[in-house]
CSV table of C-alpha atoms in Angstrom, one decimal:
chain,number,residue,atom,x,y,z
A,23,MET,CA,27.1,-5.4,-3.0
A,24,MET,CA,23.6,-6.7,-3.9
A,25,VAL,CA,21.6,-4.6,-6.4
A,26,THR,CA,17.8,-4.6,-6.2
A,27,SER,CA,16.2,-3.8,-9.5
A,28,LEU,CA,12.8,-2.2,-9.3
A,29,SER,CA,10.1,-3.2,-11.8
A,30,LEU,CA,8.4,-0.4,-13.7
A,31,ILE,CA,4.8,-0.4,-14.8
A,32,ALA,CA,4.5,1.6,-18.0
A,33,CYS,CA,2.2,4.7,-17.7
A,34,GLY,CA,0.1,6.5,-20.3
A,35,GLY,CA,0.6,4.0,-23.0
A,36,GLY,CA,4.3,3.4,-22.8
A,37,SER,CA,7.4,5.4,-23.7
A,38,HIS,CA,7.1,8.4,-26.1
A,39,ASP,CA,9.4,10.5,-28.0
A,40,HIS,CA,10.2,13.5,-25.9
A,41,ASP,CA,10.2,16.0,-28.8
A,42,SER,CA,6.7,15.1,-30.0
A,43,HIS,CA,5.1,16.0,-26.7
A,44,GLY,CA,7.1,19.2,-25.8
A,45,GLU,CA,8.6,19.6,-22.3
A,46,PHE,CA,7.8,17.7,-19.2
A,47,GLU,CA,5.3,19.3,-16.8
A,48,SER,CA,6.4,17.3,-13.8
A,49,ILE,CA,8.8,14.5,-12.8
A,50,LYS,CA,8.3,11.8,-10.2
A,51,ILE,CA,10.2,9.0,-8.6
A,52,THR,CA,7.8,6.1,-9.3
A,53,SER,CA,9.0,3.3,-7.0
A,54,TYR,CA,11.6,2.9,-4.3
A,55,HIS,CA,12.3,1.0,-1.1
A,56,GLN,CA,11.9,3.1,1.9
A,57,ALA,CA,14.2,0.9,4.1
A,58,ILE,CA,17.3,-0.8,2.7
A,59,VAL,CA,20.0,-2.8,4.4
A,60,ALA,CA,23.5,-1.4,4.5
A,61,ASN,CA,25.9,-2.6,1.8
A,62,THR,CA,23.1,-3.2,-0.7
A,63,SER,CA,21.6,-1.0,-3.4
A,64,GLN,CA,18.5,-0.2,-5.5
A,65,ASN,CA,17.9,1.3,-8.9
A,66,LEU,CA,15.5,4.3,-8.9
A,67,VAL,CA,13.4,5.4,-11.9
A,68,VAL,CA,11.9,8.8,-12.6
A,69,ILE,CA,8.8,9.2,-14.8
A,70,GLY,CA,8.1,12.5,-16.6
A,71,SER,CA,4.5,13.7,-17.4
A,72,PHE,CA,3.5,15.8,-20.3
A,73,ASP,CA,0.5,18.1,-20.4
A,74,ASP,CA,-1.3,15.8,-22.9
A,75,GLY,CA,-1.3,13.0,-20.4
A,76,HIS,CA,1.6,11.0,-21.9
A,77,THR,CA,4.5,9.8,-19.8
A,78,GLU,CA,8.0,8.5,-20.3
A,79,VAL,CA,11.1,7.5,-18.4
A,80,VAL,CA,13.4,10.5,-17.8
A,81,LYS,CA,16.9,9.6,-18.7
A,82,GLU,CA,19.0,12.8,-18.2
A,83,LEU,CA,18.9,13.4,-14.4
A,84,THR,CA,21.1,14.8,-11.7
A,85,TRP,CA,20.6,12.9,-8.4
A,86,LYS,CA,21.3,14.2,-4.9
A,87,SER,CA,21.6,12.5,-1.5
A,88,SER,CA,21.5,14.8,1.5
A,89,ASN,CA,23.7,12.5,3.6
A,90,PRO,CA,26.4,10.8,1.4
A,91,GLU,CA,27.9,9.2,4.5
A,92,VAL,CA,24.7,7.1,4.8
A,93,ALA,CA,24.0,6.6,1.1
A,94,THR,CA,25.1,7.9,-2.3
A,95,ILE,CA,23.2,7.9,-5.6
A,96,ASP,CA,24.8,8.3,-9.0
A,97,ASP,CA,23.4,9.9,-12.2
A,98,ASN,CA,22.1,6.5,-13.3
A,99,GLY,CA,19.8,6.4,-10.3
A,100,THR,CA,21.8,3.6,-8.4
A,101,PHE,CA,21.2,4.2,-4.7
A,102,SER,CA,24.1,2.7,-2.7
A,103,ALA,CA,23.4,2.1,1.1
A,104,LEU,CA,26.6,2.6,3.0
A,105,SER,CA,25.8,2.8,6.8
A,106,LYS,CA,22.9,3.0,9.2
A,107,GLY,CA,21.0,6.3,9.1
A,108,GLU,CA,18.7,8.2,6.9
A,109,THR,CA,19.0,10.4,3.8
A,110,GLU,CA,16.8,12.5,1.6
A,111,ILE,CA,17.1,11.9,-2.2
A,112,TYR,CA,15.8,13.7,-5.1
A,113,ALA,CA,16.4,14.2,-8.8
A,114,THR,CA,16.5,17.2,-11.1
A,115,HIS,CA,15.9,17.5,-14.9
A,116,ASP,CA,16.3,21.0,-16.5
A,117,ASP,CA,14.3,23.2,-14.1
A,118,LEU,CA,12.1,20.4,-12.7
A,119,THR,CA,12.8,18.6,-9.4
A,120,THR,CA,11.1,15.5,-7.9
A,121,GLU,CA,9.8,15.6,-4.4
A,122,LYS,CA,12.3,14.7,-1.7
A,123,LEU,CA,12.0,11.1,-0.4
A,124,THR,CA,13.5,9.9,2.9
A,125,ILE,CA,15.2,6.5,2.7
A,126,PHE,CA,16.4,4.6,5.8
A,127,VAL,CA,19.5,2.5,5.7
A,128,ILE,CA,19.1,-0.2,8.3
A,129,SER,CA,21.7,-2.5,9.9
A,130,ALA,CA,19.9,-5.8,9.2
A,131,PRO,CA,16.9,-7.2,7.4
A,132,ILE,CA,13.4,-6.4,8.7
A,133,THR,CA,11.8,-9.0,10.9
A,134,ASP,CA,8.3,-7.7,11.7
A,135,LEU,CA,5.7,-5.0,10.9
A,136,SER,CA,3.3,-3.3,13.2
A,137,LEU,CA,0.5,-0.7,12.7
A,138,THR,CA,-0.2,2.2,15.0
A,139,MET,CA,-2.8,5.0,14.9
A,140,GLU,CA,-2.2,8.8,15.0
A,141,LYS,CA,-5.4,9.4,17.1
A,142,SER,CA,-7.1,7.3,19.7
A,143,ALA,CA,-10.4,7.2,17.9
A,144,LEU,CA,-12.0,7.5,14.5
A,145,TYR,CA,-15.3,9.4,13.9
A,146,VAL,CA,-17.7,9.5,11.0
A,147,GLY,CA,-16.4,12.1,8.5
A,148,SER,CA,-13.0,12.5,10.2
A,149,LYS,CA,-9.6,11.3,9.2
A,150,SER,CA,-6.6,9.7,11.0
A,151,LYS,CA,-3.2,8.6,9.8
A,152,TYR,CA,-1.8,5.1,10.4
A,153,PHE,CA,1.9,4.4,10.7
A,154,ALA,CA,3.5,1.1,9.5
A,155,ILE,CA,6.6,0.5,11.6
A,156,ALA,CA,9.1,-2.1,10.5
A,157,LYS,CA,11.1,-3.8,13.2
A,158,VAL,CA,14.8,-4.5,12.6
A,159,SER,CA,15.8,-5.5,16.1
A,160,ASP,CA,14.8,-4.7,19.7
A,161,THR,CA,16.6,-1.4,19.4
A,162,GLU,CA,16.0,-0.5,15.8
A,163,GLU,CA,12.8,0.2,13.8
A,164,VAL,CA,11.9,2.5,10.9
A,165,ASP,CA,8.7,4.1,9.7
A,166,VAL,CA,7.7,2.6,6.3
A,167,SER,CA,4.3,4.1,6.1
A,168,LEU,CA,4.7,5.7,2.7
A,169,THR,CA,5.6,2.5,0.9
A,170,SER,CA,3.3,0.1,2.7
A,171,VAL,CA,0.0,-1.1,1.2
A,172,TYR,CA,-3.2,-0.7,3.3
A,173,SER,CA,-6.6,-2.2,3.3
A,174,SER,CA,-9.9,-1.9,5.2
A,175,SER,CA,-12.0,-4.9,6.2
A,176,ASP,CA,-15.2,-2.9,5.5
A,177,ASN,CA,-15.2,0.1,3.2
A,178,SER,CA,-18.8,0.9,4.2
A,179,VAL,CA,-17.6,1.7,7.7
A,180,ALA,CA,-14.2,3.2,7.0
A,181,THR,CA,-11.8,3.6,4.0
A,182,ILE,CA,-8.1,3.9,3.9
A,183,GLU,CA,-6.2,5.5,1.1
A,184,GLY,CA,-2.4,5.6,1.4
A,185,ASN,CA,-2.1,5.6,5.2
A,186,VAL,CA,-5.0,7.9,5.9
A,187,ALA,CA,-8.3,6.4,7.2
A,188,THR,CA,-11.7,8.1,6.9
A,189,GLY,CA,-14.7,7.2,9.0
A,190,VAL,CA,-17.8,6.5,6.8
A,191,ALA,CA,-20.4,5.1,9.1
A,192,VAL,CA,-20.9,3.8,12.7
A,193,GLY,CA,-19.5,0.3,13.1
A,194,ASP,CA,-16.4,-1.9,13.7
A,195,VAL,CA,-13.6,-2.1,11.2
A,196,SER,CA,-10.0,-3.3,11.0
A,197,PHE,CA,-7.1,-2.0,8.9
A,198,SER,CA,-4.1,-4.0,7.7
A,199,ALA,CA,-0.8,-3.1,6.2
A,200,THR,CA,1.7,-5.0,4.1
A,201,PHE,CA,5.3,-4.0,3.4
A,202,THR,CA,7.6,-5.6,0.8
A,203,ASP,CA,11.3,-5.2,1.5
A,204,ALA,CA,14.1,-4.8,-1.1
A,205,THR,CA,14.5,-8.6,-1.5
A,206,GLY,CA,10.8,-9.2,-2.1
A,207,ASN,CA,9.9,-10.5,1.4
A,208,LYS,CA,6.4,-9.4,2.5
A,209,PHE,CA,5.5,-8.5,6.0
A,210,THR,CA,1.9,-8.1,7.1
A,211,ALA,CA,1.0,-6.2,10.3
A,212,THR,CA,-1.6,-7.6,12.8
A,213,PRO,CA,-4.9,-6.0,11.8
A,214,PHE,CA,-5.7,-2.8,13.8
A,215,GLN,CA,-9.3,-3.0,15.0
A,216,ILE,CA,-11.3,0.1,15.8
A,217,SER,CA,-14.9,1.3,16.3
A,218,VAL,CA,-16.1,4.2,14.2
A,219,SER,CA,-18.5,6.5,16.1
A,220,ILE,CA,-20.3,9.8,15.9
A,221,ALA,CA,-18.2,12.7,17.2
A,222,GLN,CA,-19.9,14.1,20.3
A,223,LEU,CA,-20.1,17.8,21.3
A,224,MET,CA,-17.3,18.7,23.7
A,225,ASP,CA,-17.6,22.4,24.2
A,226,ILE,CA,-19.0,25.7,23.1
A,227,LYS,CA,-17.0,28.9,22.8
A,228,ILE,CA,-18.2,32.5,22.2
A,229,SER,CA,-16.1,34.9,20.0
A,230,ALA,CA,-16.9,38.6,20.0
A,231,SER,CA,-15.3,41.3,17.9
A,232,VAL,CA,-15.9,43.8,20.7
A,233,GLU,CA,-16.9,43.5,24.4
A,234,THR,CA,-17.5,47.2,25.0
A,235,LEU,CA,-20.5,48.8,23.2
A,236,ALA,CA,-22.0,52.3,23.0
A,237,VAL,CA,-25.6,52.7,23.9
A,238,GLY,CA,-27.7,51.9,20.8
A,239,SER,CA,-25.0,49.9,19.0
A,240,SER,CA,-25.1,46.2,18.1
A,241,SER,CA,-22.5,43.5,17.5
A,242,GLN,CA,-22.7,39.9,16.2
A,243,PHE,CA,-21.4,37.3,18.7
A,244,VAL,CA,-20.5,33.9,17.3
A,245,ALA,CA,-21.0,30.6,19.1
A,246,THR,CA,-18.6,27.8,17.9
A,247,ALA,CA,-19.2,24.1,18.8
A,248,ILE,CA,-16.1,21.9,19.3
A,249,PHE,CA,-16.5,18.2,18.7
A,250,GLN,CA,-14.5,15.1,19.7
A,251,ASP,CA,-12.9,14.9,16.3
A,252,GLU,CA,-11.5,18.4,16.8
A,253,LYS,CA,-13.8,19.8,14.1
A,254,THR,CA,-15.6,23.0,14.8
A,255,GLU,CA,-18.9,24.4,13.6
A,256,ASP,CA,-20.6,27.8,13.8
A,257,VAL,CA,-23.8,27.2,15.7
A,258,SER,CA,-24.8,30.8,16.4
A,259,SER,CA,-28.2,30.3,14.9
A,260,ARG,CA,-28.9,27.1,16.9
A,261,ALA,CA,-27.4,28.0,20.2
A,262,THR,CA,-29.5,29.2,23.2
A,263,TRP,CA,-28.5,32.8,23.9
A,264,ARG,CA,-29.1,34.6,27.2
A,265,SER,CA,-28.4,38.0,28.7
A,266,SER,CA,-28.0,38.4,32.5
A,267,ASP,CA,-29.6,41.9,32.4
A,268,THR,CA,-31.8,42.8,29.4
A,269,ASN,CA,-32.0,46.3,30.7
A,270,VAL,CA,-28.3,46.7,29.8
A,271,VAL,CA,-28.0,44.4,26.7
A,272,THR,CA,-30.3,42.1,24.8
A,273,VAL,CA,-29.3,39.2,22.6
A,274,SER,CA,-31.2,37.7,19.7
A,275,ASP,CA,-31.7,34.1,18.9
A,276,SER,CA,-28.8,34.3,16.3
A,277,GLY,CA,-26.4,36.0,18.7
A,278,VAL,CA,-26.8,39.7,17.8
A,279,VAL,CA,-26.1,41.7,21.0
A,280,LYS,CA,-27.6,45.2,21.3
A,281,ALA,CA,-26.6,47.8,23.9
A,282,ILE,CA,-29.6,49.3,25.8
A,283,ALA,CA,-28.2,51.3,28.7
A,284,ALA,CA,-24.9,51.9,30.5
A,285,GLY,CA,-23.7,49.0,32.7
A,286,THR,CA,-22.4,45.5,32.5
A,287,ALA,CA,-24.1,42.2,31.7
A,288,THR,CA,-23.1,38.7,30.9
A,289,ILE,CA,-24.0,37.1,27.5
A,290,THR,CA,-24.2,33.3,27.6
A,291,ALA,CA,-24.5,30.7,24.7
A,292,SER,CA,-25.3,27.1,25.4
A,293,ASP,CA,-26.2,23.9,23.5
A,294,ALA,CA,-29.9,22.8,23.3
A,295,ASP,CA,-29.5,20.4,26.3
A,296,ASP,CA,-27.6,23.1,28.3
A,297,ASN,CA,-24.7,20.7,28.9
A,298,PHE,CA,-22.0,23.1,27.5
A,299,ASP,CA,-21.9,26.9,27.6
A,300,ASP,CA,-19.6,29.9,27.4
A,301,GLU,CA,-20.0,33.5,28.6
A,302,VAL,CA,-18.7,36.9,27.8
A,303,THR,CA,-19.1,40.1,29.9
A,304,VAL,CA,-20.2,43.1,28.0
A,305,THR,CA,-19.8,46.7,29.1
A,306,VAL,CA,-22.1,49.4,27.8
A,307,GLN,CA,-20.9,53.0,27.9
């Protein structure tokens, strides 16, 4: 069985004596391969952090694999891939536990890498995840998004941190991803090109706490704008409000509805260009 040893970059000035810094505040698996070929192995390392900012390698650990038929991991952190599948691994030290990480055991070495987008568009101020998919064969592929390295062709248009892209300004941009397998082979996905644009208004919705009012009472109605990027905004003070019968109810420029006389009337809120609107029927008793 081939063993892949992971290099460790020292954190916080190197290793420190545990006793001089108290107890660990948190522990974290620092580096691992998200996809590993069956019948190979990798050594995992956990770093502990103290409240004074110092870090050191955690040596006394109990490791757990959720699917030991796919892979096992011993108390030294040696992860042994046995058969195709996936497993979650984590380590504990005293009362601390690392986050659970999913590792895929694949049947053969990776041959290619592609990049896909969570959403079909990216807007200024919005975010979207990208997924790095490693191809093993025509029938086998795995998601290696968490351990791929991403870059943007123009950070003034859009940035990407981890696998999450953020639109910064209107323009064209491309994202790339690189994945390094357990043997050191690097795979780079074909750049994903996209145009960043301003999210347009898609709809307006009215929300009312009550739709039946007593004569002389008032209620604040709220107009919410819904945009292409799925963001919403309270536009009650900027919407155009109308009442179908001001003898029954009136509505202020900010959406305050006042009951005048018994009857029914329709309250409407629309955008400035009157392209989108919503209405609510109000009953006055």
